[in-house]
């Protein structure tokens, strides 16, 4: 299949930024909207007509909301292959309609952990129905469009308004890959939390997940490409710092800056470190940061050229000059 017309969509989000505008736009395109709990309430507040999933499936939410979308009517509608006569026949027999789009972002597990919430609260913020729908939709990307981030709403609507309410296969594949990355990262964070809570030092498997922070100017050498990924949003250091001015950074800039910062943070006294190609050209402590800089520079003035200078104190104009 190539372009697929969206007829019915399910919207169920924890991060509700832009969801009303999205709902209004989908309604304008004549799309039936299914929704759950807080998302349905938010959409109705904005004047968007929605059908509760519980009404659509004729099955109430149970177990305090733990089971809402885990139903054959939902997953049959997502996983059915419209080009297979057998699938279409089964949907017809079971009175199940096609669902052509899933807009889901997951319970805020990582944020809940970062806020220091208790064990039971963290457990309740492990999403089950959301990842299941995302994986089903992404698997069946030949027909189903899956959206995991409010950042993609604009691109989605541009796609649909440009194609008479349809999405292209290229767009669906792109969004499916993003959905699988999203669920993989989500599960990696849960796994890491459980491992820490269990006190396991060396588990049999370790899963690392990072988020793209920047495309760097170049890699270790000018002919190479590179990108910076961060692991965790609360880590203090150069990768999570805001660049105040100057051109885009390279791999060496990031590497040397991180090394220099780590080095000066080893000292309590005013310290300056100058690093070039991961090697310290000079390190010094003194009564004030200006004298520390002069002493660090005097260690090796030639190697310091083009290097990274780090301080463990705020500097004044004289040092900057």
PDB file of C-alpha atoms in Angstrom, residues 23-296:
ATOM      1  CA  UNK A  23      -8.280  16.790  17.656  1.00  0.00           C
ATOM      2  CA  UNK A  24      -9.928  19.754  15.939  1.00  0.00           C
ATOM      3  CA  UNK A  25      -7.819  19.275  12.820  1.00  0.00           C
ATOM      4  CA  UNK A  26      -8.625  15.551  12.662  1.00  0.00           C
ATOM      5  CA  UNK A  27     -12.328  16.339  13.065  1.00  0.00           C
ATOM      6  CA  UNK A  28     -12.070  18.828  10.209  1.00  0.00           C
ATOM      7  CA  UNK A  29     -10.705  15.989   8.086  1.00  0.00           C
ATOM      8  CA  UNK A  30     -13.756  13.866   8.957  1.00  0.00           C
ATOM      9  CA  UNK A  31     -11.895  11.384  11.179  1.00  0.00           C
ATOM     10  CA  UNK A  32     -13.673   9.533  13.981  1.00  0.00           C
ATOM     11  CA  UNK A  33     -11.782   9.942  17.260  1.00  0.00           C
ATOM     12  CA  UNK A  34     -11.625   7.315  19.997  1.00  0.00           C
ATOM     13  CA  UNK A  35     -10.111   8.278  23.325  1.00  0.00           C
ATOM     14  CA  UNK A  36      -9.617   7.352  26.970  1.00  0.00           C
ATOM     15  CA  UNK A  37      -9.949   8.989  30.393  1.00  0.00           C
ATOM     16  CA  UNK A  38      -8.163  12.310  30.771  1.00  0.00           C
ATOM     17  CA  UNK A  39      -7.458  12.664  27.060  1.00  0.00           C
ATOM     18  CA  UNK A  40     -11.160  12.328  26.218  1.00  0.00           C
ATOM     19  CA  UNK A  41     -12.038  14.921  28.868  1.00  0.00           C
ATOM     20  CA  UNK A  42      -9.393  17.324  27.569  1.00  0.00           C
ATOM     21  CA  UNK A  43     -10.625  16.967  23.998  1.00  0.00           C
ATOM     22  CA  UNK A  44     -14.248  17.549  25.040  1.00  0.00           C
ATOM     23  CA  UNK A  45     -13.183  20.675  26.944  1.00  0.00           C
ATOM     24  CA  UNK A  46     -11.866  21.952  23.625  1.00  0.00           C
ATOM     25  CA  UNK A  47     -15.108  21.148  21.826  1.00  0.00           C
ATOM     26  CA  UNK A  48     -13.832  18.029  20.068  1.00  0.00           C
ATOM     27  CA  UNK A  49     -16.339  15.175  19.655  1.00  0.00           C
ATOM     28  CA  UNK A  50     -14.881  11.887  20.851  1.00  0.00           C
ATOM     29  CA  UNK A  51     -16.056   8.345  21.543  1.00  0.00           C
ATOM     30  CA  UNK A  52     -14.850   6.743  24.758  1.00  0.00           C
ATOM     31  CA  UNK A  53     -12.934   3.526  24.142  1.00  0.00           C
ATOM     32  CA  UNK A  54     -15.126   1.831  26.760  1.00  0.00           C
ATOM     33  CA  UNK A  55     -18.225   2.728  24.739  1.00  0.00           C
ATOM     34  CA  UNK A  56     -16.561   1.624  21.495  1.00  0.00           C
ATOM     35  CA  UNK A  57     -15.596  -1.783  22.923  1.00  0.00           C
ATOM     36  CA  UNK A  58     -18.654  -2.126  25.206  1.00  0.00           C
ATOM     37  CA  UNK A  59     -16.150  -3.046  27.931  1.00  0.00           C
ATOM     38  CA  UNK A  60     -15.592  -0.748  30.923  1.00  0.00           C
ATOM     39  CA  UNK A  61     -12.189   0.313  32.177  1.00  0.00           C
ATOM     40  CA  UNK A  62     -11.215  -2.034  34.989  1.00  0.00           C
ATOM     41  CA  UNK A  63      -8.573  -2.485  37.684  1.00  0.00           C
ATOM     42  CA  UNK A  64      -8.375   1.225  38.394  1.00  0.00           C
ATOM     43  CA  UNK A  65      -7.578   2.044  34.774  1.00  0.00           C
ATOM     44  CA  UNK A  66      -4.907  -0.624  34.329  1.00  0.00           C
ATOM     45  CA  UNK A  67      -7.043  -2.193  31.588  1.00  0.00           C
ATOM     46  CA  UNK A  68      -8.553   0.234  29.097  1.00  0.00           C
ATOM     47  CA  UNK A  69      -7.370  -0.469  25.562  1.00  0.00           C
ATOM     48  CA  UNK A  70      -6.296  -4.115  25.957  1.00  0.00           C
ATOM     49  CA  UNK A  71      -9.218  -5.468  23.951  1.00  0.00           C
ATOM     50  CA  UNK A  72      -9.602  -7.479  20.701  1.00  0.00           C
ATOM     51  CA  UNK A  73     -11.762  -4.727  19.186  1.00  0.00           C
ATOM     52  CA  UNK A  74      -8.869  -2.277  19.594  1.00  0.00           C
ATOM     53  CA  UNK A  75      -6.012  -4.563  18.644  1.00  0.00           C
ATOM     54  CA  UNK A  76      -7.948  -6.353  15.938  1.00  0.00           C
ATOM     55  CA  UNK A  77      -8.659  -2.941  14.423  1.00  0.00           C
ATOM     56  CA  UNK A  78      -4.975  -2.044  14.589  1.00  0.00           C
ATOM     57  CA  UNK A  79      -3.357  -5.285  13.456  1.00  0.00           C
ATOM     58  CA  UNK A  80      -5.753  -6.314  10.678  1.00  0.00           C
ATOM     59  CA  UNK A  81      -4.265  -6.290   7.179  1.00  0.00           C
ATOM     60  CA  UNK A  82      -6.790  -4.677   4.874  1.00  0.00           C
ATOM     61  CA  UNK A  83      -5.257  -6.342   1.815  1.00  0.00           C
ATOM     62  CA  UNK A  84      -5.854  -9.843   3.257  1.00  0.00           C
ATOM     63  CA  UNK A  85      -9.317 -11.273   2.657  1.00  0.00           C
ATOM     64  CA  UNK A  86      -9.007 -13.531   5.700  1.00  0.00           C
ATOM     65  CA  UNK A  87      -8.348 -10.579   8.038  1.00  0.00           C
ATOM     66  CA  UNK A  88     -11.202  -8.565   6.586  1.00  0.00           C
ATOM     67  CA  UNK A  89     -13.514 -11.548   6.920  1.00  0.00           C
ATOM     68  CA  UNK A  90     -12.618 -12.040  10.587  1.00  0.00           C
ATOM     69  CA  UNK A  91     -13.171  -8.358  11.360  1.00  0.00           C
ATOM     70  CA  UNK A  92     -16.545  -8.512   9.658  1.00  0.00           C
ATOM     71  CA  UNK A  93     -17.546 -11.647  11.589  1.00  0.00           C
ATOM     72  CA  UNK A  94     -16.432 -10.114  14.902  1.00  0.00           C
ATOM     73  CA  UNK A  95     -17.967  -6.719  14.043  1.00  0.00           C
ATOM     74  CA  UNK A  96     -14.588  -4.975  14.408  1.00  0.00           C
ATOM     75  CA  UNK A  97     -13.749  -1.762  12.560  1.00  0.00           C
ATOM     76  CA  UNK A  98     -10.356  -0.689  11.235  1.00  0.00           C
ATOM     77  CA  UNK A  99      -8.333   1.783  13.317  1.00  0.00           C
ATOM     78  CA  UNK A 100      -5.982   3.682  11.052  1.00  0.00           C
ATOM     79  CA  UNK A 101      -4.006   5.879  13.443  1.00  0.00           C
ATOM     80  CA  UNK A 102      -2.655   5.788  17.002  1.00  0.00           C
ATOM     81  CA  UNK A 103      -1.566   8.952  18.804  1.00  0.00           C
ATOM     82  CA  UNK A 104      -0.092   7.810  22.124  1.00  0.00           C
ATOM     83  CA  UNK A 105       2.576   9.000  24.510  1.00  0.00           C
ATOM     84  CA  UNK A 106       3.281   7.010  27.612  1.00  0.00           C
ATOM     85  CA  UNK A 107       2.882   7.349  31.364  1.00  0.00           C
ATOM     86  CA  UNK A 108       5.725   9.567  32.661  1.00  0.00           C
ATOM     87  CA  UNK A 109       7.757   6.794  34.282  1.00  0.00           C
ATOM     88  CA  UNK A 110      11.180   8.475  33.993  1.00  0.00           C
ATOM     89  CA  UNK A 111       9.852  11.777  35.375  1.00  0.00           C
ATOM     90  CA  UNK A 112       8.194   9.945  38.280  1.00  0.00           C
ATOM     91  CA  UNK A 113      11.505   8.273  39.184  1.00  0.00           C
ATOM     92  CA  UNK A 114      13.420  11.560  38.895  1.00  0.00           C
ATOM     93  CA  UNK A 115      10.937  13.201  41.269  1.00  0.00           C
ATOM     94  CA  UNK A 116      11.828  10.580  43.870  1.00  0.00           C
ATOM     95  CA  UNK A 117       8.377   9.039  44.119  1.00  0.00           C
ATOM     96  CA  UNK A 118       7.873   5.813  46.072  1.00  0.00           C
ATOM     97  CA  UNK A 119       8.210   2.322  44.650  1.00  0.00           C
ATOM     98  CA  UNK A 120       4.458   1.711  44.279  1.00  0.00           C
ATOM     99  CA  UNK A 121       3.917   5.058  42.538  1.00  0.00           C
ATOM    100  CA  UNK A 122       6.690   4.263  40.072  1.00  0.00           C
ATOM    101  CA  UNK A 123       5.125   0.865  39.392  1.00  0.00           C
ATOM    102  CA  UNK A 124       1.760   2.464  38.591  1.00  0.00           C
ATOM    103  CA  UNK A 125       3.517   4.744  36.090  1.00  0.00           C
ATOM    104  CA  UNK A 126       4.686   1.789  34.029  1.00  0.00           C
ATOM    105  CA  UNK A 127       2.472   1.976  30.956  1.00  0.00           C
ATOM    106  CA  UNK A 128       1.142  -1.292  29.527  1.00  0.00           C
ATOM    107  CA  UNK A 129      -1.680  -0.461  27.128  1.00  0.00           C
ATOM    108  CA  UNK A 130       0.204   2.435  25.514  1.00  0.00           C
ATOM    109  CA  UNK A 131       3.310   0.494  24.422  1.00  0.00           C
ATOM    110  CA  UNK A 132       1.084  -2.362  23.261  1.00  0.00           C
ATOM    111  CA  UNK A 133      -0.867  -0.055  20.956  1.00  0.00           C
ATOM    112  CA  UNK A 134       2.301   1.638  19.709  1.00  0.00           C
ATOM    113  CA  UNK A 135       3.943  -1.673  18.864  1.00  0.00           C
ATOM    114  CA  UNK A 136       0.796  -2.979  17.162  1.00  0.00           C
ATOM    115  CA  UNK A 137       0.427   0.180  15.073  1.00  0.00           C
ATOM    116  CA  UNK A 138       4.125   0.300  14.196  1.00  0.00           C
ATOM    117  CA  UNK A 139       4.150  -3.372  13.202  1.00  0.00           C
ATOM    118  CA  UNK A 140       1.191  -2.739  10.897  1.00  0.00           C
ATOM    119  CA  UNK A 141       2.666   0.489   9.477  1.00  0.00           C
ATOM    120  CA  UNK A 142       1.674  -0.693   6.014  1.00  0.00           C
ATOM    121  CA  UNK A 143      -1.788   0.589   6.933  1.00  0.00           C
ATOM    122  CA  UNK A 144      -1.606   2.287  10.355  1.00  0.00           C
ATOM    123  CA  UNK A 145      -0.016   5.648  11.221  1.00  0.00           C
ATOM    124  CA  UNK A 146       1.584   5.911  14.667  1.00  0.00           C
ATOM    125  CA  UNK A 147       2.534   9.158  16.439  1.00  0.00           C
ATOM    126  CA  UNK A 148       4.443   9.216  19.753  1.00  0.00           C
ATOM    127  CA  UNK A 149       5.354  12.886  20.246  1.00  0.00           C
ATOM    128  CA  UNK A 150       3.545  16.252  20.125  1.00  0.00           C
ATOM    129  CA  UNK A 151       6.577  17.470  18.170  1.00  0.00           C
ATOM    130  CA  UNK A 152       5.318  15.401  15.220  1.00  0.00           C
ATOM    131  CA  UNK A 153       1.746  16.785  15.139  1.00  0.00           C
ATOM    132  CA  UNK A 154       2.626  19.558  12.711  1.00  0.00           C
ATOM    133  CA  UNK A 155       4.346  17.192  10.285  1.00  0.00           C
ATOM    134  CA  UNK A 156       1.426  14.767  10.577  1.00  0.00           C
ATOM    135  CA  UNK A 157      -1.160  17.425   9.732  1.00  0.00           C
ATOM    136  CA  UNK A 158       0.930  18.800   6.870  1.00  0.00           C
ATOM    137  CA  UNK A 159       1.114  15.253   5.530  1.00  0.00           C
ATOM    138  CA  UNK A 160      -2.631  14.696   5.831  1.00  0.00           C
ATOM    139  CA  UNK A 161      -3.811  18.065   4.511  1.00  0.00           C
ATOM    140  CA  UNK A 162      -1.446  17.667   1.555  1.00  0.00           C
ATOM    141  CA  UNK A 163      -2.810  14.193   0.775  1.00  0.00           C
ATOM    142  CA  UNK A 164      -6.563  14.568   1.249  1.00  0.00           C
ATOM    143  CA  UNK A 165      -6.548  13.047   4.739  1.00  0.00           C
ATOM    144  CA  UNK A 166      -4.071  10.284   3.886  1.00  0.00           C
ATOM    145  CA  UNK A 167      -0.514   9.482   4.945  1.00  0.00           C
ATOM    146  CA  UNK A 168       2.242   8.189   2.710  1.00  0.00           C
ATOM    147  CA  UNK A 169       4.062   4.920   3.271  1.00  0.00           C
ATOM    148  CA  UNK A 170       7.351   6.781   3.664  1.00  0.00           C
ATOM    149  CA  UNK A 171       5.885   8.847   6.506  1.00  0.00           C
ATOM    150  CA  UNK A 172       4.364   5.797   8.203  1.00  0.00           C
ATOM    151  CA  UNK A 173       7.663   3.891   8.098  1.00  0.00           C
ATOM    152  CA  UNK A 174       9.474   6.904   9.554  1.00  0.00           C
ATOM    153  CA  UNK A 175       6.968   7.200  12.412  1.00  0.00           C
ATOM    154  CA  UNK A 176       6.987   3.414  13.017  1.00  0.00           C
ATOM    155  CA  UNK A 177      10.768   3.449  13.508  1.00  0.00           C
ATOM    156  CA  UNK A 178      10.362   6.331  15.945  1.00  0.00           C
ATOM    157  CA  UNK A 179       7.675   4.402  17.857  1.00  0.00           C
ATOM    158  CA  UNK A 180       9.905   1.335  18.275  1.00  0.00           C
ATOM    159  CA  UNK A 181      12.778   3.559  19.475  1.00  0.00           C
ATOM    160  CA  UNK A 182      10.369   5.186  21.923  1.00  0.00           C
ATOM    161  CA  UNK A 183       9.138   1.928  23.450  1.00  0.00           C
ATOM    162  CA  UNK A 184      12.676   0.490  23.548  1.00  0.00           C
ATOM    163  CA  UNK A 185      13.928   3.539  25.443  1.00  0.00           C
ATOM    164  CA  UNK A 186      10.935   3.398  27.784  1.00  0.00           C
ATOM    165  CA  UNK A 187      11.577  -0.255  28.634  1.00  0.00           C
ATOM    166  CA  UNK A 188      15.319   0.394  29.048  1.00  0.00           C
ATOM    167  CA  UNK A 189      14.581   3.050  31.679  1.00  0.00           C
ATOM    168  CA  UNK A 190      12.243   0.688  33.532  1.00  0.00           C
ATOM    169  CA  UNK A 191      14.833  -2.109  33.393  1.00  0.00           C
ATOM    170  CA  UNK A 192      17.578   0.191  34.726  1.00  0.00           C
ATOM    171  CA  UNK A 193      15.325   1.328  37.583  1.00  0.00           C
ATOM    172  CA  UNK A 194      14.430  -2.234  38.552  1.00  0.00           C
ATOM    173  CA  UNK A 195      18.101  -3.234  38.433  1.00  0.00           C
ATOM    174  CA  UNK A 196      19.023  -0.375  40.767  1.00  0.00           C
ATOM    175  CA  UNK A 197      16.113  -1.085  43.117  1.00  0.00           C
ATOM    176  CA  UNK A 198      17.197  -4.747  43.222  1.00  0.00           C
ATOM    177  CA  UNK A 199      20.748  -3.798  44.109  1.00  0.00           C
ATOM    178  CA  UNK A 200      22.152  -5.732  41.139  1.00  0.00           C
ATOM    179  CA  UNK A 201      25.643  -4.567  40.222  1.00  0.00           C
ATOM    180  CA  UNK A 202      26.221  -6.705  37.145  1.00  0.00           C
ATOM    181  CA  UNK A 203      22.932  -7.920  35.592  1.00  0.00           C
ATOM    182  CA  UNK A 204      23.094 -10.475  32.768  1.00  0.00           C
ATOM    183  CA  UNK A 205      22.021  -7.779  30.285  1.00  0.00           C
ATOM    184  CA  UNK A 206      22.315  -4.017  30.307  1.00  0.00           C
ATOM    185  CA  UNK A 207      20.286  -1.670  28.121  1.00  0.00           C
ATOM    186  CA  UNK A 208      21.462   1.871  27.465  1.00  0.00           C
ATOM    187  CA  UNK A 209      19.299   4.551  25.918  1.00  0.00           C
ATOM    188  CA  UNK A 210      20.346   8.039  24.848  1.00  0.00           C
ATOM    189  CA  UNK A 211      18.641  11.104  23.402  1.00  0.00           C
ATOM    190  CA  UNK A 212      20.047  13.160  20.537  1.00  0.00           C
ATOM    191  CA  UNK A 213      21.263  16.507  21.848  1.00  0.00           C
ATOM    192  CA  UNK A 214      23.226  17.958  18.917  1.00  0.00           C
ATOM    193  CA  UNK A 215      24.654  17.189  15.508  1.00  0.00           C
ATOM    194  CA  UNK A 216      28.308  18.147  15.956  1.00  0.00           C
ATOM    195  CA  UNK A 217      30.399  20.218  13.579  1.00  0.00           C
ATOM    196  CA  UNK A 218      32.562  17.172  12.835  1.00  0.00           C
ATOM    197  CA  UNK A 219      33.904  14.055  14.524  1.00  0.00           C
ATOM    198  CA  UNK A 220      37.362  13.275  15.881  1.00  0.00           C
ATOM    199  CA  UNK A 221      38.728  14.364  12.480  1.00  0.00           C
ATOM    200  CA  UNK A 222      37.281  17.002  10.123  1.00  0.00           C
ATOM    201  CA  UNK A 223      36.208  14.448   7.494  1.00  0.00           C
ATOM    202  CA  UNK A 224      34.104  12.495  10.020  1.00  0.00           C
ATOM    203  CA  UNK A 225      30.535  13.125  11.160  1.00  0.00           C
ATOM    204  CA  UNK A 226      29.402  12.930  14.789  1.00  0.00           C
ATOM    205  CA  UNK A 227      26.422  13.507  17.066  1.00  0.00           C
ATOM    206  CA  UNK A 228      26.034  14.006  20.808  1.00  0.00           C
ATOM    207  CA  UNK A 229      23.626  11.820  22.746  1.00  0.00           C
ATOM    208  CA  UNK A 230      22.808  12.309  26.423  1.00  0.00           C
ATOM    209  CA  UNK A 231      21.852   9.590  28.892  1.00  0.00           C
ATOM    210  CA  UNK A 232      19.449  10.972  31.496  1.00  0.00           C
ATOM    211  CA  UNK A 233      18.350  14.599  31.711  1.00  0.00           C
ATOM    212  CA  UNK A 234      19.571  15.247  35.268  1.00  0.00           C
ATOM    213  CA  UNK A 235      23.286  14.546  34.741  1.00  0.00           C
ATOM    214  CA  UNK A 236      25.460  17.602  35.408  1.00  0.00           C
ATOM    215  CA  UNK A 237      28.153  18.193  32.804  1.00  0.00           C
ATOM    216  CA  UNK A 238      29.025  19.601  29.402  1.00  0.00           C
ATOM    217  CA  UNK A 239      26.626  17.401  27.337  1.00  0.00           C
ATOM    218  CA  UNK A 240      23.599  18.800  29.221  1.00  0.00           C
ATOM    219  CA  UNK A 241      24.921  22.373  29.411  1.00  0.00           C
ATOM    220  CA  UNK A 242      23.606  25.266  27.317  1.00  0.00           C
ATOM    221  CA  UNK A 243      26.077  26.811  24.879  1.00  0.00           C
ATOM    222  CA  UNK A 244      26.165  30.581  25.421  1.00  0.00           C
ATOM    223  CA  UNK A 245      27.947  31.632  22.211  1.00  0.00           C
ATOM    224  CA  UNK A 246      30.319  30.523  19.484  1.00  0.00           C
ATOM    225  CA  UNK A 247      30.184  28.135  16.552  1.00  0.00           C
ATOM    226  CA  UNK A 248      28.904  24.565  16.695  1.00  0.00           C
ATOM    227  CA  UNK A 249      31.055  22.211  18.737  1.00  0.00           C
ATOM    228  CA  UNK A 250      33.033  19.250  17.444  1.00  0.00           C
ATOM    229  CA  UNK A 251      33.611  15.848  19.032  1.00  0.00           C
ATOM    230  CA  UNK A 252      36.991  17.033  20.346  1.00  0.00           C
ATOM    231  CA  UNK A 253      35.442  20.183  21.832  1.00  0.00           C
ATOM    232  CA  UNK A 254      32.916  18.111  23.787  1.00  0.00           C
ATOM    233  CA  UNK A 255      35.473  15.500  24.835  1.00  0.00           C
ATOM    234  CA  UNK A 256      38.059  18.048  25.974  1.00  0.00           C
ATOM    235  CA  UNK A 257      35.509  20.281  27.698  1.00  0.00           C
ATOM    236  CA  UNK A 258      34.151  17.344  29.666  1.00  0.00           C
ATOM    237  CA  UNK A 259      37.653  16.273  30.698  1.00  0.00           C
ATOM    238  CA  UNK A 260      38.608  19.815  31.713  1.00  0.00           C
ATOM    239  CA  UNK A 261      35.438  20.321  33.745  1.00  0.00           C
ATOM    240  CA  UNK A 262      35.850  16.984  35.527  1.00  0.00           C
ATOM    241  CA  UNK A 263      39.456  17.934  36.329  1.00  0.00           C
ATOM    242  CA  UNK A 264      38.780  21.354  37.906  1.00  0.00           C
ATOM    243  CA  UNK A 265      35.894  19.903  39.913  1.00  0.00           C
ATOM    244  CA  UNK A 266      38.442  17.703  41.725  1.00  0.00           C
ATOM    245  CA  UNK A 267      39.720  20.791  43.588  1.00  0.00           C
ATOM    246  CA  UNK A 268      38.185  23.046  46.229  1.00  0.00           C
ATOM    247  CA  UNK A 269      40.650  25.921  45.743  1.00  0.00           C
ATOM    248  CA  UNK A 270      40.350  28.231  42.693  1.00  0.00           C
ATOM    249  CA  UNK A 271      41.501  26.014  39.843  1.00  0.00           C
ATOM    250  CA  UNK A 272      42.118  26.320  36.127  1.00  0.00           C
ATOM    251  CA  UNK A 273      42.743  23.443  33.709  1.00  0.00           C
ATOM    252  CA  UNK A 274      43.733  23.680  30.052  1.00  0.00           C
ATOM    253  CA  UNK A 275      43.121  20.544  27.963  1.00  0.00           C
ATOM    254  CA  UNK A 276      44.044  19.802  24.345  1.00  0.00           C
ATOM    255  CA  UNK A 277      43.210  16.506  22.620  1.00  0.00           C
ATOM    256  CA  UNK A 278      42.207  14.938  25.964  1.00  0.00           C
ATOM    257  CA  UNK A 279      45.580  15.756  27.572  1.00  0.00           C
ATOM    258  CA  UNK A 280      46.085  18.414  30.267  1.00  0.00           C
ATOM    259  CA  UNK A 281      48.492  21.108  29.079  1.00  0.00           C
ATOM    260  CA  UNK A 282      48.413  22.717  32.500  1.00  0.00           C
ATOM    261  CA  UNK A 283      46.536  22.596  35.784  1.00  0.00           C
ATOM    262  CA  UNK A 284      46.962  25.035  38.650  1.00  0.00           C
ATOM    263  CA  UNK A 285      45.365  26.222  41.878  1.00  0.00           C
ATOM    264  CA  UNK A 286      46.001  29.594  43.509  1.00  0.00           C
ATOM    265  CA  UNK A 287      44.481  32.216  45.797  1.00  0.00           C
ATOM    266  CA  UNK A 288      42.259  33.511  42.972  1.00  0.00           C
ATOM    267  CA  UNK A 289      41.117  32.278  39.579  1.00  0.00           C
ATOM    268  CA  UNK A 290      43.176  34.845  37.630  1.00  0.00           C
ATOM    269  CA  UNK A 291      46.459  33.611  39.122  1.00  0.00           C
ATOM    270  CA  UNK A 292      45.320  30.019  38.593  1.00  0.00           C
ATOM    271  CA  UNK A 293      44.867  30.696  34.880  1.00  0.00           C
ATOM    272  CA  UNK A 294      48.304  32.333  34.491  1.00  0.00           C
ATOM    273  CA  UNK A 295      49.967  29.433  36.294  1.00  0.00           C
ATOM    274  CA  UNK A 296      48.106  26.793  34.243  1.00  0.00           C
TER     275      UNK A 296
END
